[in-house]
Structures are given as structure tokens and as C-alpha cells.
Coordinates of C-alpha atoms and ligand atoms in Angstrom, one line a residue:
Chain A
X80 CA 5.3 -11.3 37.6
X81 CA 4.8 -8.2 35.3
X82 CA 1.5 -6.8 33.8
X83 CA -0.7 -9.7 32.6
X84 CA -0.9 -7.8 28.9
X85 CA 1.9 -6.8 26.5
X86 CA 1.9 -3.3 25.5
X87 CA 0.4 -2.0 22.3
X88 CA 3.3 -2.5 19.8
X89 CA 2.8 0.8 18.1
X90 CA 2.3 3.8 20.6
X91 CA -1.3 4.9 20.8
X92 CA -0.4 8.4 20.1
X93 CA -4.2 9.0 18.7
X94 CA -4.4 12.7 17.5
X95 CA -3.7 11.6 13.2
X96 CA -6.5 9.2 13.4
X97 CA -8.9 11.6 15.8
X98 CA -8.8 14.1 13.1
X99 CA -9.7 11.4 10.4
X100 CA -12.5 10.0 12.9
X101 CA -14.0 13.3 12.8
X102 CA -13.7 13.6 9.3
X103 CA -15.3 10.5 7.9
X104 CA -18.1 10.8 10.1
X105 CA -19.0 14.1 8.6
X106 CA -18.6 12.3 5.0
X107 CA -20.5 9.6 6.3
X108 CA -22.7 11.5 7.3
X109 CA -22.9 13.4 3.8
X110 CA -22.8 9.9 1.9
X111 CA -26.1 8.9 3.8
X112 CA -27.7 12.4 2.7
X113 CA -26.7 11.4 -0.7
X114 CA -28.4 8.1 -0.3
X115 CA -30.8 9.8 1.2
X116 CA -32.0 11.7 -2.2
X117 CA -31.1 8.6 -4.6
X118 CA -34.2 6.5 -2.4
X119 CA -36.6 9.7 -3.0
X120 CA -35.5 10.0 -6.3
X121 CA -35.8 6.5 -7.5
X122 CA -38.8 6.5 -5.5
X123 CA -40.8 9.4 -7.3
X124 CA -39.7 8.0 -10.7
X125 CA -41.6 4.9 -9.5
X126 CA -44.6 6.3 -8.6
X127 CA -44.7 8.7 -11.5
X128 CA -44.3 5.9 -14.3
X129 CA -47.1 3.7 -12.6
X130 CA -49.6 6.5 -12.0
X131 CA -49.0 8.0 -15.2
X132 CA -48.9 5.0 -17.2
X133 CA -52.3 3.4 -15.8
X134 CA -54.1 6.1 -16.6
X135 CA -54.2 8.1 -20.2
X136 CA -56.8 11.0 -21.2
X137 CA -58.8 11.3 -24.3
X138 CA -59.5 14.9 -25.5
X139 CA -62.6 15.9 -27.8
X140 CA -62.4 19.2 -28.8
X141 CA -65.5 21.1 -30.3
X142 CA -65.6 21.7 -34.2
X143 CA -67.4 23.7 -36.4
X144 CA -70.3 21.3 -38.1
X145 CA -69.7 18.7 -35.9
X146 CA -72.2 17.3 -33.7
X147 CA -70.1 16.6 -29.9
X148 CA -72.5 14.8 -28.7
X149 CA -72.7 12.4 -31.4
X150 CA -68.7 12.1 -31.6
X151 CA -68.8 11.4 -27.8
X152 CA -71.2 8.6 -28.5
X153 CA -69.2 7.5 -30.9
X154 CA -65.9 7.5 -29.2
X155 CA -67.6 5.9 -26.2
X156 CA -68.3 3.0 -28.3
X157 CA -65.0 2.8 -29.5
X158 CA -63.3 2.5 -26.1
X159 CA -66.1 0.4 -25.0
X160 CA -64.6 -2.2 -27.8
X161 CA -61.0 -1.9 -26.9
X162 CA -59.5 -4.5 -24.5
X163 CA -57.4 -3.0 -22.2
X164 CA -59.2 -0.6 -20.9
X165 CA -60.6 -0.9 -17.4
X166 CA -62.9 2.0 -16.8
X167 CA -64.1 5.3 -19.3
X168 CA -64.7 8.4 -16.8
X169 CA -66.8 11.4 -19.1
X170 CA -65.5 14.6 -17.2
X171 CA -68.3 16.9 -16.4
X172 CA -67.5 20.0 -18.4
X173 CA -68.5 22.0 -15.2
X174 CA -65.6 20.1 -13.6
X175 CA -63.4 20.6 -17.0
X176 CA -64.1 24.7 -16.6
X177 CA -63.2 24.8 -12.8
X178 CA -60.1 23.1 -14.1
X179 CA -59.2 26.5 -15.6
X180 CA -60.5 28.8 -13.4
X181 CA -57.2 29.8 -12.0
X182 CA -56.2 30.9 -15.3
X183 CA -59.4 32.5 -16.6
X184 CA -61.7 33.2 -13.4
X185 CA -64.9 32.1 -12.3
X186 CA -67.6 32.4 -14.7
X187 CA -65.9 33.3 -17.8
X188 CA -65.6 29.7 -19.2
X189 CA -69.6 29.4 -20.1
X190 CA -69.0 30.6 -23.7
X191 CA -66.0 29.2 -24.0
X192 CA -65.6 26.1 -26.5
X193 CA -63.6 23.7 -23.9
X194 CA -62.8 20.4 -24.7
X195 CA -64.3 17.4 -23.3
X196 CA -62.2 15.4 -21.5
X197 CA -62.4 11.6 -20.9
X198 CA -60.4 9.8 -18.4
X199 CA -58.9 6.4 -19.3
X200 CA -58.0 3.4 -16.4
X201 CA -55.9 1.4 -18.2
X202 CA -55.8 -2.9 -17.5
X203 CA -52.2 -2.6 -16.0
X204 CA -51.9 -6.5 -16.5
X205 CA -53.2 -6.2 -20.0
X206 CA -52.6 -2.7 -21.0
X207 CA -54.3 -1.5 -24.3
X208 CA -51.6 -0.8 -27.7
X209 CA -51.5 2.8 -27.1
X210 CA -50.0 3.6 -30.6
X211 CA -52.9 2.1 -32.0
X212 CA -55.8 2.8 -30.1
X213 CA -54.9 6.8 -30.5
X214 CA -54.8 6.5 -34.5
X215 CA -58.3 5.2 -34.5
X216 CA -59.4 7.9 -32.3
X217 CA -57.8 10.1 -34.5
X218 CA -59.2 8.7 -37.6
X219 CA -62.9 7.8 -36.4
X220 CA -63.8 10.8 -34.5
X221 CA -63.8 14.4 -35.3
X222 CA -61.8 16.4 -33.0
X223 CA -59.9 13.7 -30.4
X224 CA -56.8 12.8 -29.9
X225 CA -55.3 10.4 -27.4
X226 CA -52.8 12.2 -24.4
X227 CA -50.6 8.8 -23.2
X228 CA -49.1 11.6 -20.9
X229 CA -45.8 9.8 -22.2
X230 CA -43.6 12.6 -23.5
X231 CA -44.2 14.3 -19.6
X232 CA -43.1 11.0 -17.8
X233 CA -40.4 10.9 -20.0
X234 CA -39.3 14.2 -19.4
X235 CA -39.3 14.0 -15.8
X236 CA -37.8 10.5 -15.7
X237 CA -34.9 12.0 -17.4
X238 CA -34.7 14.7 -15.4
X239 CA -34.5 12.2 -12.1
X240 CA -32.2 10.2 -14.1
X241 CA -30.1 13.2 -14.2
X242 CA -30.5 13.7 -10.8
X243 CA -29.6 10.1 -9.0
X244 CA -26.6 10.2 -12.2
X245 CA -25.6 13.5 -9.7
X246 CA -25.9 11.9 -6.4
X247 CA -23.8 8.7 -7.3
X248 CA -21.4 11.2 -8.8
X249 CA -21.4 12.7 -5.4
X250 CA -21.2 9.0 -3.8
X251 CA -18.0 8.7 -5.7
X252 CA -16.7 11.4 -4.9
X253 CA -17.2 11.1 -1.4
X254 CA -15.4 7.9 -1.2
X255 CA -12.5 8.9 -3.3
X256 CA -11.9 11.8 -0.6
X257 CA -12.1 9.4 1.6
X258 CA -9.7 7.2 0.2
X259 CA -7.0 10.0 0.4
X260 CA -7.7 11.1 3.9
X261 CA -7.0 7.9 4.9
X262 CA -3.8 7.8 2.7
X263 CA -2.5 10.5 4.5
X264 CA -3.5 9.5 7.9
X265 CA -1.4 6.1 7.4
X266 CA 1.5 8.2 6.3
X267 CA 1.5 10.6 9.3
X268 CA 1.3 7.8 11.6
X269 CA 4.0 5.8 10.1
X270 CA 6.1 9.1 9.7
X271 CA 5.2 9.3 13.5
X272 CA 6.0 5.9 14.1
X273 CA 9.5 5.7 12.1
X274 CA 12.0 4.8 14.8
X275 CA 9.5 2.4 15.9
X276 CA 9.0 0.2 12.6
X277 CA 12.8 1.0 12.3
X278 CA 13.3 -1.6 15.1
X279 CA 10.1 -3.9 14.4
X280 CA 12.3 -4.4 10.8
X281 CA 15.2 -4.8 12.8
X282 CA 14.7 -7.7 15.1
X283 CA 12.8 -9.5 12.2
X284 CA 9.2 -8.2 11.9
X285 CA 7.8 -8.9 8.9
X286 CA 5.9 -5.9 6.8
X287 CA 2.5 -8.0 7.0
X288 CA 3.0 -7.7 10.7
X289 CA 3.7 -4.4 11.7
X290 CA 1.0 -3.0 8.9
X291 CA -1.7 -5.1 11.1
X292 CA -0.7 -3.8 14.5
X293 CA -1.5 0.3 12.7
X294 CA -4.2 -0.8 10.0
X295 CA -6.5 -2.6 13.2
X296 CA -6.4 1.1 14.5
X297 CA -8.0 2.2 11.0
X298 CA -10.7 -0.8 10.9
X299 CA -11.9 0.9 14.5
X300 CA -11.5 4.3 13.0
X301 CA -13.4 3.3 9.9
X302 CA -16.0 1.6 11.9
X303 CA -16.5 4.3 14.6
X304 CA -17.3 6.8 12.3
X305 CA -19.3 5.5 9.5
X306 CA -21.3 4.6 12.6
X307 CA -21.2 8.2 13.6
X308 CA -21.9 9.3 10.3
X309 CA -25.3 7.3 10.1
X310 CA -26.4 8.6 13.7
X311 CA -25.6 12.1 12.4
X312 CA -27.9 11.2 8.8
X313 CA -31.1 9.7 10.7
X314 CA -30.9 12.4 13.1
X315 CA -31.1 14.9 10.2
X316 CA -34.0 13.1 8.8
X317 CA -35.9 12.7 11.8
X318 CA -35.3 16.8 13.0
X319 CA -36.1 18.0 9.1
X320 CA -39.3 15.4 9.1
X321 CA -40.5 16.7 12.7
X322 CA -39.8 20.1 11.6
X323 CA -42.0 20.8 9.0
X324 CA -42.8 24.1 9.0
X325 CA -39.8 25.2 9.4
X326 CA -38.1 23.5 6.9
X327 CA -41.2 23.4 4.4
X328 CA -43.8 20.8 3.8
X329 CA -42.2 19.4 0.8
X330 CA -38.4 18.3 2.8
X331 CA -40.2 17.3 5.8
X332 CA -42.6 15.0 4.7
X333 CA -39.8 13.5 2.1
X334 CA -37.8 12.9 5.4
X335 CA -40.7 11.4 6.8
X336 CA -41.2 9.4 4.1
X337 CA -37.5 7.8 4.1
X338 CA -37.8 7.1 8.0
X339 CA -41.3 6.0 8.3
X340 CA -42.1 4.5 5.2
X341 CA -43.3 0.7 5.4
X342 CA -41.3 -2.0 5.8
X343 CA -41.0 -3.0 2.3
X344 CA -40.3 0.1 1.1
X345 CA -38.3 1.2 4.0
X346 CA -35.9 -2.1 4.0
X347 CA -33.7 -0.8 0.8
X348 CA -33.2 2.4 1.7
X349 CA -32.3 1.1 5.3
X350 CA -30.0 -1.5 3.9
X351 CA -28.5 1.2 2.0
X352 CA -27.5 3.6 4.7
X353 CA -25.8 0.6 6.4
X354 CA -23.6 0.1 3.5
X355 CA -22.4 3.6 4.5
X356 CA -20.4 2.4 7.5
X357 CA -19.5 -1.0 5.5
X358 CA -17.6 0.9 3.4
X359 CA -16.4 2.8 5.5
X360 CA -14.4 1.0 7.5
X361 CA -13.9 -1.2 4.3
X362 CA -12.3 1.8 2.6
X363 CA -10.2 2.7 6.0
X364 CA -8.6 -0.6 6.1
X365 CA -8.3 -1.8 2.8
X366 CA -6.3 2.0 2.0
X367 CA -4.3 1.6 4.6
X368 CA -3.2 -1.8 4.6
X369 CA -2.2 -1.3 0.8
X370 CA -0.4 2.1 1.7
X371 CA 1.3 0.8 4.7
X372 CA 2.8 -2.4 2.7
X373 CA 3.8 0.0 0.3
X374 CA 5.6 2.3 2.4
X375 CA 6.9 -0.5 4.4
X376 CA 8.7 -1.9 1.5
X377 CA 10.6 0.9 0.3
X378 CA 12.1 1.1 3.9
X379 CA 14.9 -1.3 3.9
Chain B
X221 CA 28.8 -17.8 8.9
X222 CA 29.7 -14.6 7.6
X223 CA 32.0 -13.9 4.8
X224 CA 32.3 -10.8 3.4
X225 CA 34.6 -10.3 -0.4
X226 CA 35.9 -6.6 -1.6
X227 CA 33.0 -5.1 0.4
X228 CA 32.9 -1.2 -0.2
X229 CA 30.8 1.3 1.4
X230 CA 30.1 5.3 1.4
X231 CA 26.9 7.2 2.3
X232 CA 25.7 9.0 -0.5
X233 CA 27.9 11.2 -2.3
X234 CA 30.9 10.9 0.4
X235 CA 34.1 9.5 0.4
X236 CA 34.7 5.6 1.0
X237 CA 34.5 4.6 5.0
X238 CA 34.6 1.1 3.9
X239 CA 37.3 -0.2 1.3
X240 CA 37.7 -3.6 0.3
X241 CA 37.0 -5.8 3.6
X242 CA 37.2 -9.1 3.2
X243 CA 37.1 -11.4 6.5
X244 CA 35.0 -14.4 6.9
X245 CA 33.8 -15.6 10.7
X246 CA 33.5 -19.4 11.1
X247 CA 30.5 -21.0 13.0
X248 CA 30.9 -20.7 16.6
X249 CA 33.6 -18.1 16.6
X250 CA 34.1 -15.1 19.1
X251 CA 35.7 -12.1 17.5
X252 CA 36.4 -8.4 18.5
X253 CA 36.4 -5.1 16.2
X254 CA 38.3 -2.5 17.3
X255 CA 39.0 1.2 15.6
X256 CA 39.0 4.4 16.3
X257 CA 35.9 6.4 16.7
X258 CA 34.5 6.9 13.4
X259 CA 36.8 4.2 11.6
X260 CA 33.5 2.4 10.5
X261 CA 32.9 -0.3 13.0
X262 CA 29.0 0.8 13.4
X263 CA 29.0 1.2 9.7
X264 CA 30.3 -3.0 9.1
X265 CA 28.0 -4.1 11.7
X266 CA 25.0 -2.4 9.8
X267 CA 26.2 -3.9 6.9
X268 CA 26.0 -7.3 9.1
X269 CA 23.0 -7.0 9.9
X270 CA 21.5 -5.7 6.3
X271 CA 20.6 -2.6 8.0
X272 CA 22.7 -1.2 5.0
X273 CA 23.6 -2.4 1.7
X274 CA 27.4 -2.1 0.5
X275 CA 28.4 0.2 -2.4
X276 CA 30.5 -2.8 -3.8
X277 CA 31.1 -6.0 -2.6
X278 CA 29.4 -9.5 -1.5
X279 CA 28.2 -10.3 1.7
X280 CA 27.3 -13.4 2.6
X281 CA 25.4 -14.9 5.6
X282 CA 24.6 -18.3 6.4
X283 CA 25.8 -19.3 3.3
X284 CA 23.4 -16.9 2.1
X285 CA 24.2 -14.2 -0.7
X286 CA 22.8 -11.1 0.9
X287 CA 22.6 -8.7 -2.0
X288 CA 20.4 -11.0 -3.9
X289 CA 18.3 -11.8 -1.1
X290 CA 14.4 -11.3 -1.9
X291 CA 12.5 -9.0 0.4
X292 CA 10.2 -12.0 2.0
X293 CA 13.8 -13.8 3.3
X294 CA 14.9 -10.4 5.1
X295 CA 12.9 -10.6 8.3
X296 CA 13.4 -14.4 8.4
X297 CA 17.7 -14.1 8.0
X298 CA 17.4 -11.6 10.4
X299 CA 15.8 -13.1 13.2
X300 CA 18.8 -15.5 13.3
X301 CA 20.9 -12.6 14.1
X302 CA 20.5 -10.5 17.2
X303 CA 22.1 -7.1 17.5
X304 CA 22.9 -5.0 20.3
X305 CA 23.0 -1.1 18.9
X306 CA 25.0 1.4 20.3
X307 CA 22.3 3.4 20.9
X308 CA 20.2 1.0 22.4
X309 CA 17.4 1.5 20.2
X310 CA 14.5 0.7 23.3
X311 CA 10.9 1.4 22.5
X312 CA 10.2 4.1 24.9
X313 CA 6.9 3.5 25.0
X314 CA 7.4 -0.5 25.9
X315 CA 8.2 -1.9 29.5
X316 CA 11.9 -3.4 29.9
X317 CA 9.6 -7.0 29.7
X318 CA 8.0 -6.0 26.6
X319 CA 11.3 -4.3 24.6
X320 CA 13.1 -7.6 26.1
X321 CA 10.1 -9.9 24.4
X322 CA 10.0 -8.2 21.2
X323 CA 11.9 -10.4 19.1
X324 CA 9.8 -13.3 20.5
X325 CA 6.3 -11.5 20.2
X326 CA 7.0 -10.7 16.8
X327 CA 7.4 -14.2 15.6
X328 CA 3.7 -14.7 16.8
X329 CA 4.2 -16.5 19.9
X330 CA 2.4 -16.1 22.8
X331 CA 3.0 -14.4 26.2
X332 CA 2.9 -17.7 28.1
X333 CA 5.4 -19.0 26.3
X334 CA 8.0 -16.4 26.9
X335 CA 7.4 -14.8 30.5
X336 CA 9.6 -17.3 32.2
X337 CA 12.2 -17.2 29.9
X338 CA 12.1 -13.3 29.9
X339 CA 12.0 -13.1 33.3
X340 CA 14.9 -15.2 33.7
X341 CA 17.3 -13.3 31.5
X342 CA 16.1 -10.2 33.5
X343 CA 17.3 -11.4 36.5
X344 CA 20.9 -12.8 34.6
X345 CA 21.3 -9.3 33.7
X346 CA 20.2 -7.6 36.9
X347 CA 16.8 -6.0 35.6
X348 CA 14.4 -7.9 37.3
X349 CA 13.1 -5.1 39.5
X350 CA 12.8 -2.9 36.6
X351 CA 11.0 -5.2 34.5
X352 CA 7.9 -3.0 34.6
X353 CA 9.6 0.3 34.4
X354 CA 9.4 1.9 30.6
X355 CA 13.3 3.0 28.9
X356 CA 13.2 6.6 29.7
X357 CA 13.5 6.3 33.3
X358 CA 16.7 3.6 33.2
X359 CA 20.0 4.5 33.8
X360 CA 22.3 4.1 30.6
X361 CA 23.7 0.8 32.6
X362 CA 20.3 -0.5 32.5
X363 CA 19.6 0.7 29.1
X364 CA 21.9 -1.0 27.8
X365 CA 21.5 -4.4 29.6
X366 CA 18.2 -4.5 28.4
X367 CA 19.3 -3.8 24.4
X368 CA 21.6 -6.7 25.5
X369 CA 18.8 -8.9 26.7
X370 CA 16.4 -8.0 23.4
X371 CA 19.4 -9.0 21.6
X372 CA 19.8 -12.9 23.1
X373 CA 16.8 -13.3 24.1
X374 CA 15.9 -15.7 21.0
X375 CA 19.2 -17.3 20.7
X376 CA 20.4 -16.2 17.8
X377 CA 23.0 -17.8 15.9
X378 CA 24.7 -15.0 15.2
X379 CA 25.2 -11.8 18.0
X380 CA 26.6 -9.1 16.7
X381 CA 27.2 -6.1 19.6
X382 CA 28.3 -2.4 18.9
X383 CA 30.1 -1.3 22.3
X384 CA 27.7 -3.6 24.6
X385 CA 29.7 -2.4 27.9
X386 CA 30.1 1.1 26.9
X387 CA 28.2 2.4 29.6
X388 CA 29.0 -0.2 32.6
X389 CA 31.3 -0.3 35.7
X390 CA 34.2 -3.1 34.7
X391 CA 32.8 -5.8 37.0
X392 CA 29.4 -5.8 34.9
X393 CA 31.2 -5.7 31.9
X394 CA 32.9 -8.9 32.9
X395 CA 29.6 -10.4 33.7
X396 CA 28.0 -9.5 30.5
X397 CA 31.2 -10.8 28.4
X398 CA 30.8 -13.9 30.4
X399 CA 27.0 -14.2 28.8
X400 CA 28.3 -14.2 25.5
X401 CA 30.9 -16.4 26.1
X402 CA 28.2 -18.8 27.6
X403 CA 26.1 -18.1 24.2
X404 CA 29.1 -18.5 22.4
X405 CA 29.7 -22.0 23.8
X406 CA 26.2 -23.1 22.9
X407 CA 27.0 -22.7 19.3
X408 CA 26.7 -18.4 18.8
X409 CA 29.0 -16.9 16.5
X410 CA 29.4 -13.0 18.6
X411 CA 30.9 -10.5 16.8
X412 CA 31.9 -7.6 19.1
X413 CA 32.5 -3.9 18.0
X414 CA 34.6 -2.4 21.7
X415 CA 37.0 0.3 22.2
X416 CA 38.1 -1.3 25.4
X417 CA 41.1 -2.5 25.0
X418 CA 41.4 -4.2 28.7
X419 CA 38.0 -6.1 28.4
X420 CA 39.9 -8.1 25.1
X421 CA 42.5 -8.9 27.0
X422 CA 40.5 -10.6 29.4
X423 CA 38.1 -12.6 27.1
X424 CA 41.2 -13.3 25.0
X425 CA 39.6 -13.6 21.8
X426 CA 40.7 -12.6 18.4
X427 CA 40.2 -9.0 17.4
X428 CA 40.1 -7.5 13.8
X429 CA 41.2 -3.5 13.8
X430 CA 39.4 -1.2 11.3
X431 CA 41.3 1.7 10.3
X432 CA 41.6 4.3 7.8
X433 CA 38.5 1.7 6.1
X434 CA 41.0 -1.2 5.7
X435 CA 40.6 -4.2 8.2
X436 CA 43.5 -6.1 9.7
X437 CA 44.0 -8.5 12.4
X438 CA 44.8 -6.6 15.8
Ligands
ATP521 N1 24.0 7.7 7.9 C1 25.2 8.2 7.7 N2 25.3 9.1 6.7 C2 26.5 9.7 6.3 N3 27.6 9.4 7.0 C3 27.6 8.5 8.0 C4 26.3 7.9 8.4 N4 26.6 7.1 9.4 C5 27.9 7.2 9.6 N5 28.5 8.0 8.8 C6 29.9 8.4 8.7 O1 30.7 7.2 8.6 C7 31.9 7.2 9.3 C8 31.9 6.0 10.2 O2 30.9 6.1 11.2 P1 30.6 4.9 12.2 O3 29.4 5.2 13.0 O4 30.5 3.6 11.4 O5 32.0 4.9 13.0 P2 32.3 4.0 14.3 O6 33.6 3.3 14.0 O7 31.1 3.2 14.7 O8 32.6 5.2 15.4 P3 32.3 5.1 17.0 O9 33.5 4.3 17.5 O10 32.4 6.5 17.4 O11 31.0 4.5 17.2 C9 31.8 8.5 10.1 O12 32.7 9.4 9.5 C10 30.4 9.0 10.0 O13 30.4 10.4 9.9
MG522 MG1 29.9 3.1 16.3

């Protein structure tokens, strides 16, 4: 008897789809950097809005006639009534001066009339009216005013807004390139394939059928190198976070940070690198099935 | 079975190879096409079997009009038709077994099923040693046995053959008729495009001549 398997109904003639294999990967692999940023990004924005926002300063600065001692008192007993307010720190003005030493140098701040500054922990659970609490500062004691450090966190959170708007722009862009390699793959391999789906048709094939026996070759492709494409991205991480001097504190220990981070932390971004293979072999097979029972149909 | 009314036909901008044809073929007949060499025969039988659509016309097959047949029905009308092409039309990179199987494979069934039946019409044909061999290294002969074998292998109920013995010494065309006769008798309607004149005689069925794109009986 003959050879226990039929042949493969389309010739394996490989080279369209080893040039796409090679391709996606590298987008892949690019997609995953992508994701990469958008974790640290939305990460920083997290941290940034909860250290900032449990935590606001108070600043008394010195006036003419005004005793600062007394309006310290005074404002100490005003926090001291507010609810909402966890814990009053009285910066030591020694500590306030070093603060500005690198602008004005050691030992020039004694005469100086620098503001005192008071640090506020703010009850995250029950957090103080802000708004409020800084017009009676304002209004009951000379010289202090209320720093929610709001207008900075809202500066940079639109600035990483900006910047994750960028990477899902990039994202996007990624998979629409995608989407039209894989478009032109399909049509080289059917143009490849011609005389062959010219006889499938002929002894009765339907469309459906001869578009599975190509588009299977595209679910492997699009599996095989979005797998790739991760391998390449953790790799990337794991030299730039092992790297760090070369590559500067700052990208290294972010790299660090998106491989090594803790579990619950780490799980999202994880999960979100794996999508990266998902989709690709989603995009590989869903393209090419649709362009393949296109194509199909306009040969008679 | 096959009825074709006023059918005309011309590639592109060209002149008219086909003019009027009208013929029908009645369930279960055996009928011959003869004609010159580029009278059209190739170009009626790809009409036949809706490889081509005509410039004017009806065609109608299994009581089915053709023209106005959705896409879906194609590959389902067509798989009660075999065809045996003049050029053969193997799959070079398919074993004589698996360009033999096609027709069945494609329907979805399964290599069990078919083996014997395959290897069977092999051997009727006088393949069976080349069974695992792949197109390019048969001899025209066996080349075109095997389009020959594709074509019957899922008993079609209607063959239709563009010079099937072209290439074969006249003792193998004789046994090759005599498998479409045996079709023919089980209830296949052949349809047989030939130049050889001698190879009517002996089968002594009808034959319709194509000439100058008019059809007449020979
Ligand atoms: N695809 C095509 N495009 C344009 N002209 C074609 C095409 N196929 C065939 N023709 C023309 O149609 C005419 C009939 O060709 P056809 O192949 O039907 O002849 P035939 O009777 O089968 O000839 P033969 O006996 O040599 O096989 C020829 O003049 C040929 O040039
Ligand atoms: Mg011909």
C-alpha cells in the first residue's frame, strides 16, 4: 500500500511566509516594547497621584509685624482641629535651609527670611476638603497658604496621558502593518499557488476548503512569531535591567521593575505581553482567511 | 443532462469560436466531439464544465440553469461532473494516489475510506506500481491515465474527456474506451472530445463535428 499520509494539498513552498515569520516577530517584538512603556507609564501615574495626594505642605512665610511664632501656634491649632489629617510634621528650618543649599550655598541662608514649612499626612480613607481647609489657612493666619501639590500631579499626569495616548497609537499602528503584511503574504502564496486552486475549484473544492488548507499555514506563522516576538521583548528587558550601567540607572531599573516586580503587580503587565502573540496569530489568520475567501471568489 | 440553447462564446475582444450551439445530451448517453484543431472543442467542454461562462446563450445541467447558478451550488454541480483535461492538469507536487484521491479528499472523506477503491482503479488503468511516484517523472501515457483515473474516480454522472487517448498506443486506448463504456453502462453520461477518427469507429457511438463554430452531427 502507499504512504500512510496524504500529501499537503497546497505545496509547502515556505519562502512568502518565512519572510512574514521574520517580520512579525520583529513587530512583536516592538508591540511588547510598546506595552512595555504603557505598564511603566500607567505605573508612575499611580504612584505619583497616591504619594502626592496623601501628603500636602503648608507654607508660613515671614512678614513684617507679624509674630511667626505666634502664627505657627496658631496654625498648629487649626490643623490640630481638622479631620482628615493624620499627622502635622514642623520642618526644622535648619532642614528648610539645606533644602536650598544647592541653589544658594552653604551658609548663606542664616539671614535669609525662609518660609517655614509644615508637612501634611493626609487620612487617605477620610481625606480632609482641601478647598476648604486652604481658605481658612489663608484667612486665619498671616502669611500661609496651602500647596495641595495638585496643579504638579496634574501636569505630569497629563503629560503620561500623552504619553501611553502615543504608545497605543504605536500599538495600532503596529497591528495595522501587520494586517497588510499578512494581506500580501496570502496574495503571494495564492499567486504562487494559482494552477493549484485552479484544479481544487475544478474537481469541486469548495472556497471554505481550500482557504483552510493555506490560512492553517498563517495560524502557525502567526503563532510562531508572536512567540518569537515575546522571547525577543523579555530578553531586551532582562539584558537592559542587568545592564545598568551601561544603559543608565533610570532604563535598567525600569526594566527591572517590569520583570521583577511582585506578583500582583507583575500579573497585568505579564498578561499583557501574552496578548501580543494572541493577536498575533489572531490577526494572521483572521486577514488571511478574509483575503483568501475574497480572492477565491472572484476566481471563477 | 446537458442542454445547451444559442450558446455563443469569444475570449475577450476576439472573434466568435462558438456560434449558436444548441445540442442537448440525454441521461446515460455516449457521445463523441470531433473538429479540427482549434474548432472549439476544448472551448465547449470548458463551457461544460463552467470553467467558462458563454458570451450568449443558456446552458443547462442537470436540469440546472447554469448562468444563474449561485456561487455556493458551483463546487457542488461540479463534483457530479468529472473532467479529463487535455493537459492533464496533475498536481506536481501530489503522488499519482493522492492526484487520483483528490476529488474524494476534497469532499472531506477520509483516507480509509478511499485507499482501496483508489488502488483498485490504479491497477484498472495500469498505474499501480507508480502509485507513489509524483507527475513529473510519468510518461505522458501514464500522465494521462492518471487525469483519467482523477476524473472517474467518484463516479460522476457526467464524464466529460478532452482527447483522453491522445497520448496512448491503440491497444490502451481500446482499454480505456472500454472503462467508459463500463461507466457508461452504470448510468454516466461521457462526452468525448477525439481527433481519432478510428477509435469512433470502434466504440460506434454518435459523434457531433464542431467546425467553423457551428455544430453538426458527424
Ligand atoms: N483563453 C483563451 N483566450 C483567448 N483565446 C483562446 C483561449 N483559449 C482558446 N482560445 C482560442 O479559441 C480557439 C479554440 O480553441 P480550443 O482550445 O477550444 O480548440 P480545440 O478545438 O480544443 O483545439 P485542439 O483540437 O487543438 O485541442 C482557438 O483559436 C484558440 O486560439
Ligand atoms: Mg482542445
Amino acid at each position: 500500500m502507499t504512504t500512510a499520509k496524504p500529501g499537503p494539498i497546497i505545496p509547502p513552498e515556505a519562502a512568502p511566509l518565512r519572510t512574514l515569520t521574520v517580520t512579525m516577530a520583529v513587530m512583536c517584538t516592538l508591540a511588547c516594547l510598546a506595552i512595555g512603556a504603557l505598564t511603566l507609564i500607567n505605573r508612575a501615574v499611580d504612584q505619583w497621584s497616591h504619594g502626592l495626594s496623601s501628603e500636602a505642605t503648608v507654607q508660613l512665610r515671614q512678614m513684617q509685624g507679624v509674630d511667626p511664632q505666634a502664627e505657627l501656634a496658631k496654625l498648629q491649632t487649626l490643623l490640630g482641629q481638622t479631620a482628615g489629617i493624620a499627622a502635622v510634621t514642623v520642618m526644622d528650618p535648619k532642614d528648610a535651609a539645606r533644602l536650598l543649599e544647592p541653589w544658594l550655598g552653604t551658609g548663606n541662608t542664616a539671614d535669609l527670611p525662609i518660609p517655614r514649612l509644615i508637612r501634611l499626612s493626609l487620612d487617605e480613607t477620610h481625606p480632609p476638603d482641601l478647598e476648604a481647609l486652604a481658605n481658612r489657612i489663608t484667612i486665619e493666619v498671616k502669611g500661609a497658604s496651602l500647596d495641595t501639590h495638585q496643579r504638579w500631579q496634574a501636569e505630569l499626569t497629563r503629560m503620561a496621558r500623552s504619553l501611553s495616548l502615543l504608545a497605543y497609537a504605536i500599538l495600532a499602528l503596529i497591528a495595522a502593518s501587520a494586517v497588510a503584511m499578512v494581506i500580501f503574504a496570502t496574495r503571494t502564496v495564492l499567486d504562487a499557488n494559482r494552477q493549484v486552486v485552479d484544479v481544487l475549484h475544478l474537481v469541486g473544492a469548495r472556497d471554505g476548503y481550500i482557504a483552510r488548507q493555506i490560512d492553517r499555514r498563517f495560524l502557525a506563522t502567526g503563532l510562531y512569531a508572536g512567540l518569537m516576538g515575546v522571547g525577543l521583548a523579555l530578553l531586551i528587558f532582562l539584558i537592559l535591567g542587568l545592564s545598568g550601567r551601561v544603559s543608565g540607572e533610570g532604563l535598567a531599573a525600569a526594566s527591572r521593575s517590569l520583570l521583577f516586580a511582585p506578583p500582583t503587580v507583575s500579573l497585568t503587565s505579564y498578561a499583557a505581553l501574552l496578548a501580543v502573540p494572541v493577536a498575533a496569530t489572531a490577526i494572521a489568520l483572521i486577514t488571511s482567511r478574509l483575503t483568501l475567501i475574497r480572492m477565491l471568489r472572484n476566481v471563477l | 443532462m446537458v442542454r445547451l440553447d444559442a450558446v455563443g462564446l469569444r475570449y475577450g475582444g476576439g472573434p466568435e469560436i462558438l456560434k449558436d450551439i444548441t445540442f442537448r445530451l440525454d441521461p446515460g448517453a455516449f457521445c463523441f466531439l470531433t473538429g479540427p484543431s482549434g474548432a472549439g472543442k476544448t472551448s465547449l467542454l470548458r463551457l461544460l464544465f463552467l470553467a467558462l461562462k458563454p458570451t450568449r446563450g443558456l446552458i443547462s445541467l442537470f436540469g440546472e440553469d447554469v448562468t444563474a447558478l449561485p456561487q455556493p451550488a458551483i463546487p457542488l454541480m461540479r463534483r457530479r461532473i468529472g473532467v479529463v483535461f487535455q493537459d492533464f492538469r496533475l498536481l506536481d507536487h501530489l503522488t499519482t494516489f493522492d492526484n487520483v484521491a483528490l476529488p474524494l479528499r476534497i469532499t472531506g472523506q477520509r483516507r480509509e475510506a478511499y485507499a482501496q477503491d483508489v488502488m483498485d482503479l490504479l491497477a484498472w488503468v495500469g498505474l499501480a506500481h507508480q502509485a507513489d511516484a509524483f507527475p513529473p517523472v510519468l510518461s505522458g501515457g501514464e500522465k494521462q491515465r492518471a487525469a483519467i483515473a482523477r476524473a472517474v474516480i467518484s463516479r460522476p454522472e457526467l464524464l466529460l474527456a478532452d482527447e483522453p487517448t491522445g497520448n496512448v498506443d491503440p491497444a490502451l486506448a481500446r482499454r480505456l474506451m472500454h472503462l467508459f463504456l463500463e461507466l457508461n453502462k452504470q448510468g454516466t453520461t461521457v462526452f468525448v472530445a477525439t481527433h481519432d477518427e478510428q477509435l469512433i469507429r470502434q466504440t460506434g457511438a454518435p459523434a457531433l463535428h464542431l467546425e467553423h463554430g457551428q455544430l453538426r452531427a458527424a
